[in-house]
Amino acid sequence: ADMPCVFCSVSTRSKMIMIPARYECPSDWNREYSGYLMSGAEHSNHVGSKSTICVDEGAEPVPGSGANTNPAVVYFMRAVCNGLPCPPYEANKLLTCAVCTQ
């Protein structure tokens, strides 16, 4: 199924950040949504890392997009302890994220 595209724009706030590996925003920021870090790859060979994105944990597919056309796919990002300090991260656990505005 196709993923909906979202652009975070809040007319009363001028700053937006995506914080990886957290569900919450700093105390002086507003959380717009939280979810999971994902990265994409071309479908034909699943190589060529794309930008890292924060996908809302409540995301739903585009209605009527049940066909499996997969021009590109996204994958959950997981913690790898030889690249991240463990603890606080746990090996092979999904990495969270938060999108915050101020």
PDB file of C-alpha atoms in Angstrom:
ATOM      1  CA  ALA A   1       0.000   0.000   0.000  1.00  0.00           C
ATOM      2  CA  ASP A   2       1.107   3.577  -0.598  1.00  0.00           C
ATOM      3  CA  MET A   3       2.277   5.755   2.275  1.00  0.00           C
ATOM      4  CA  PRO A   4       0.594   9.137   2.640  1.00  0.00           C
ATOM      5  CA  CYS A   5       2.882  12.123   2.319  1.00  0.00           C
ATOM      6  CA  VAL A   6       2.819  14.645   5.123  1.00  0.00           C
ATOM      7  CA  PHE A   7       4.467  17.999   5.496  1.00  0.00           C
ATOM      8  CA  CYS A   8       4.461  19.408   8.999  1.00  0.00           C
ATOM      9  CA  SER A   9       3.396  23.047   8.898  1.00  0.00           C
ATOM     10  CA  VAL A  10       2.010  24.883  11.898  1.00  0.00           C
ATOM     11  CA  SER A  11       1.214  28.507  11.073  1.00  0.00           C
ATOM     12  CA  THR A  12       1.663  29.721  14.665  1.00  0.00           C
ATOM     13  CA  ARG A  13       5.119  28.113  15.102  1.00  0.00           C
ATOM     14  CA  SER A  14       8.173  28.796  12.955  1.00  0.00           C
ATOM     15  CA  LYS A  15      10.577  26.041  14.034  1.00  0.00           C
ATOM     16  CA  MET A  16      10.333  22.292  13.421  1.00  0.00           C
ATOM     17  CA  ILE A  17      12.759  19.540  14.418  1.00  0.00           C
ATOM     18  CA  MET A  18      12.761  15.766  14.226  1.00  0.00           C
ATOM     19  CA  ILE A  19      14.414  14.156  17.237  1.00  0.00           C
ATOM     20  CA  PRO A  20      15.623  10.607  16.638  1.00  0.00           C
ATOM     21  CA  ALA A  21      15.493   7.932  19.346  1.00  0.00           C
ATOM     22  CA  ARG A  22      12.930   9.828  21.480  1.00  0.00           C
ATOM     23  CA  TYR A  23       9.146   9.923  21.872  1.00  0.00           C
ATOM     24  CA  GLU A  24       9.040  13.247  23.683  1.00  0.00           C
ATOM     25  CA  CYS A  25      10.025  16.814  22.858  1.00  0.00           C
ATOM     26  CA  PRO A  26      11.975  19.240  25.038  1.00  0.00           C
ATOM     27  CA  SER A  27       9.738  21.000  27.568  1.00  0.00           C
ATOM     28  CA  ASP A  28       9.535  24.255  25.596  1.00  0.00           C
ATOM     29  CA  TRP A  29       8.533  22.486  22.340  1.00  0.00           C
ATOM     30  CA  ASN A  30       5.199  21.006  21.153  1.00  0.00           C
ATOM     31  CA  ARG A  31       5.030  17.390  19.988  1.00  0.00           C
ATOM     32  CA  GLU A  32       3.186  17.156  16.662  1.00  0.00           C
ATOM     33  CA  TYR A  33       3.576  13.388  16.440  1.00  0.00           C
ATOM     34  CA  SER A  34       5.867  10.536  17.427  1.00  0.00           C
ATOM     35  CA  GLY A  35       6.658   7.300  15.698  1.00  0.00           C
ATOM     36  CA  TYR A  36       9.514   5.296  14.252  1.00  0.00           C
ATOM     37  CA  LEU A  37      12.622   6.079  12.231  1.00  0.00           C
ATOM     38  CA  MET A  38      12.491   4.587   8.749  1.00  0.00           C
ATOM     39  CA  SER A  39      14.747   4.683   5.724  1.00  0.00           C
ATOM     40  CA  GLY A  40      13.986   3.801   2.134  1.00  0.00           C
ATOM     41  CA  ALA A  41      15.562   1.900  -0.720  1.00  0.00           C
ATOM     42  CA  GLU A  42      14.785   1.389  -4.390  1.00  0.00           C
ATOM     43  CA  HIS A  43      12.562  -1.661  -4.815  1.00  0.00           C
ATOM     44  CA  SER A  44      14.508  -3.258  -7.657  1.00  0.00           C
ATOM     45  CA  ASN A  45      17.545  -4.114  -5.550  1.00  0.00           C
ATOM     46  CA  HIS A  46      16.775  -2.721  -2.056  1.00  0.00           C
ATOM     47  CA  VAL A  47      20.052  -0.810  -1.915  1.00  0.00           C
ATOM     48  CA  GLY A  48      20.902   2.864  -1.856  1.00  0.00           C
ATOM     49  CA  SER A  49      19.854   4.321   1.460  1.00  0.00           C
ATOM     50  CA  LYS A  50      17.522   7.294   1.204  1.00  0.00           C
ATOM     51  CA  SER A  51      16.759   9.983   3.752  1.00  0.00           C
ATOM     52  CA  THR A  52      15.815   8.972   7.254  1.00  0.00           C
ATOM     53  CA  ILE A  53      12.220   9.926   8.050  1.00  0.00           C
ATOM     54  CA  CYS A  54      10.015   9.879  11.126  1.00  0.00           C
ATOM     55  CA  VAL A  55       6.829   7.941  10.348  1.00  0.00           C
ATOM     56  CA  ASP A  56       3.831   8.577  12.594  1.00  0.00           C
ATOM     57  CA  GLU A  57       3.065   5.529  14.733  1.00  0.00           C
ATOM     58  CA  GLY A  58      -0.602   5.948  13.735  1.00  0.00           C
ATOM     59  CA  ALA A  59       0.022   6.239   9.986  1.00  0.00           C
ATOM     60  CA  GLU A  60      -2.542   4.641   7.684  1.00  0.00           C
ATOM     61  CA  PRO A  61      -2.120   3.702   4.009  1.00  0.00           C
ATOM     62  CA  VAL A  62      -3.626   5.814   1.249  1.00  0.00           C
ATOM     63  CA  PRO A  63      -7.195   4.504   0.716  1.00  0.00           C
ATOM     64  CA  GLY A  64      -7.497   2.330  -2.398  1.00  0.00           C
ATOM     65  CA  SER A  65      -3.742   1.789  -2.723  1.00  0.00           C
ATOM     66  CA  GLY A  66      -3.739  -1.944  -2.082  1.00  0.00           C
ATOM     67  CA  ALA A  67      -1.812  -2.780  -5.267  1.00  0.00           C
ATOM     68  CA  ASN A  68       1.747  -3.861  -4.610  1.00  0.00           C
ATOM     69  CA  THR A  69       3.601  -1.568  -7.046  1.00  0.00           C
ATOM     70  CA  ASN A  70       6.521  -0.827  -4.676  1.00  0.00           C
ATOM     71  CA  PRO A  71       8.618   1.621  -6.685  1.00  0.00           C
ATOM     72  CA  ALA A  72      10.429   2.162  -3.384  1.00  0.00           C
ATOM     73  CA  VAL A  73      10.043   0.687   0.071  1.00  0.00           C
ATOM     74  CA  VAL A  74      10.782   1.863   3.594  1.00  0.00           C
ATOM     75  CA  TYR A  75      12.274  -0.127   6.414  1.00  0.00           C
ATOM     76  CA  PHE A  76      12.205   0.334  10.163  1.00  0.00           C
ATOM     77  CA  MET A  77      15.568   1.358  11.563  1.00  0.00           C
ATOM     78  CA  ARG A  78      16.886  -0.726  14.445  1.00  0.00           C
ATOM     79  CA  ALA A  79      19.584  -0.081  17.016  1.00  0.00           C
ATOM     80  CA  VAL A  80      22.965  -1.671  16.342  1.00  0.00           C
ATOM     81  CA  CYS A  81      25.204  -1.669  19.388  1.00  0.00           C
ATOM     82  CA  ASN A  82      28.471  -1.434  17.500  1.00  0.00           C
ATOM     83  CA  GLY A  83      27.271   1.945  16.199  1.00  0.00           C
ATOM     84  CA  LEU A  84      25.190   3.184  19.153  1.00  0.00           C
ATOM     85  CA  PRO A  85      25.999   2.980  22.872  1.00  0.00           C
ATOM     86  CA  CYS A  86      24.150   0.127  24.557  1.00  0.00           C
ATOM     87  CA  PRO A  87      22.731   0.954  27.046  1.00  0.00           C
ATOM     88  CA  PRO A  88      20.741   3.190  26.748  1.00  0.00           C
ATOM     89  CA  TYR A  89      19.887   1.632  23.364  1.00  0.00           C
ATOM     90  CA  GLU A  90      18.912  -2.035  23.087  1.00  0.00           C
ATOM     91  CA  ALA A  91      20.224  -4.164  20.252  1.00  0.00           C
ATOM     92  CA  ASN A  92      17.747  -4.796  17.423  1.00  0.00           C
ATOM     93  CA  LYS A  93      14.999  -2.614  18.957  1.00  0.00           C
ATOM     94  CA  LEU A  94      13.099  -0.203  16.692  1.00  0.00           C
ATOM     95  CA  LEU A  95      14.328   3.394  16.911  1.00  0.00           C
ATOM     96  CA  THR A  96      11.672   5.925  17.840  1.00  0.00           C
ATOM     97  CA  CYS A  97      11.361   9.597  16.893  1.00  0.00           C
ATOM     98  CA  ALA A  98       9.396  12.737  17.653  1.00  0.00           C
ATOM     99  CA  VAL A  99       8.498  15.692  15.426  1.00  0.00           C
ATOM    100  CA  CYS A 100       8.419  18.881  17.477  1.00  0.00           C
ATOM    101  CA  THR A 101       7.507  22.518  16.768  1.00  0.00           C
ATOM    102  CA  GLN A 102       8.150  25.768  18.570  1.00  0.00           C
TER     103      GLN A 102
END
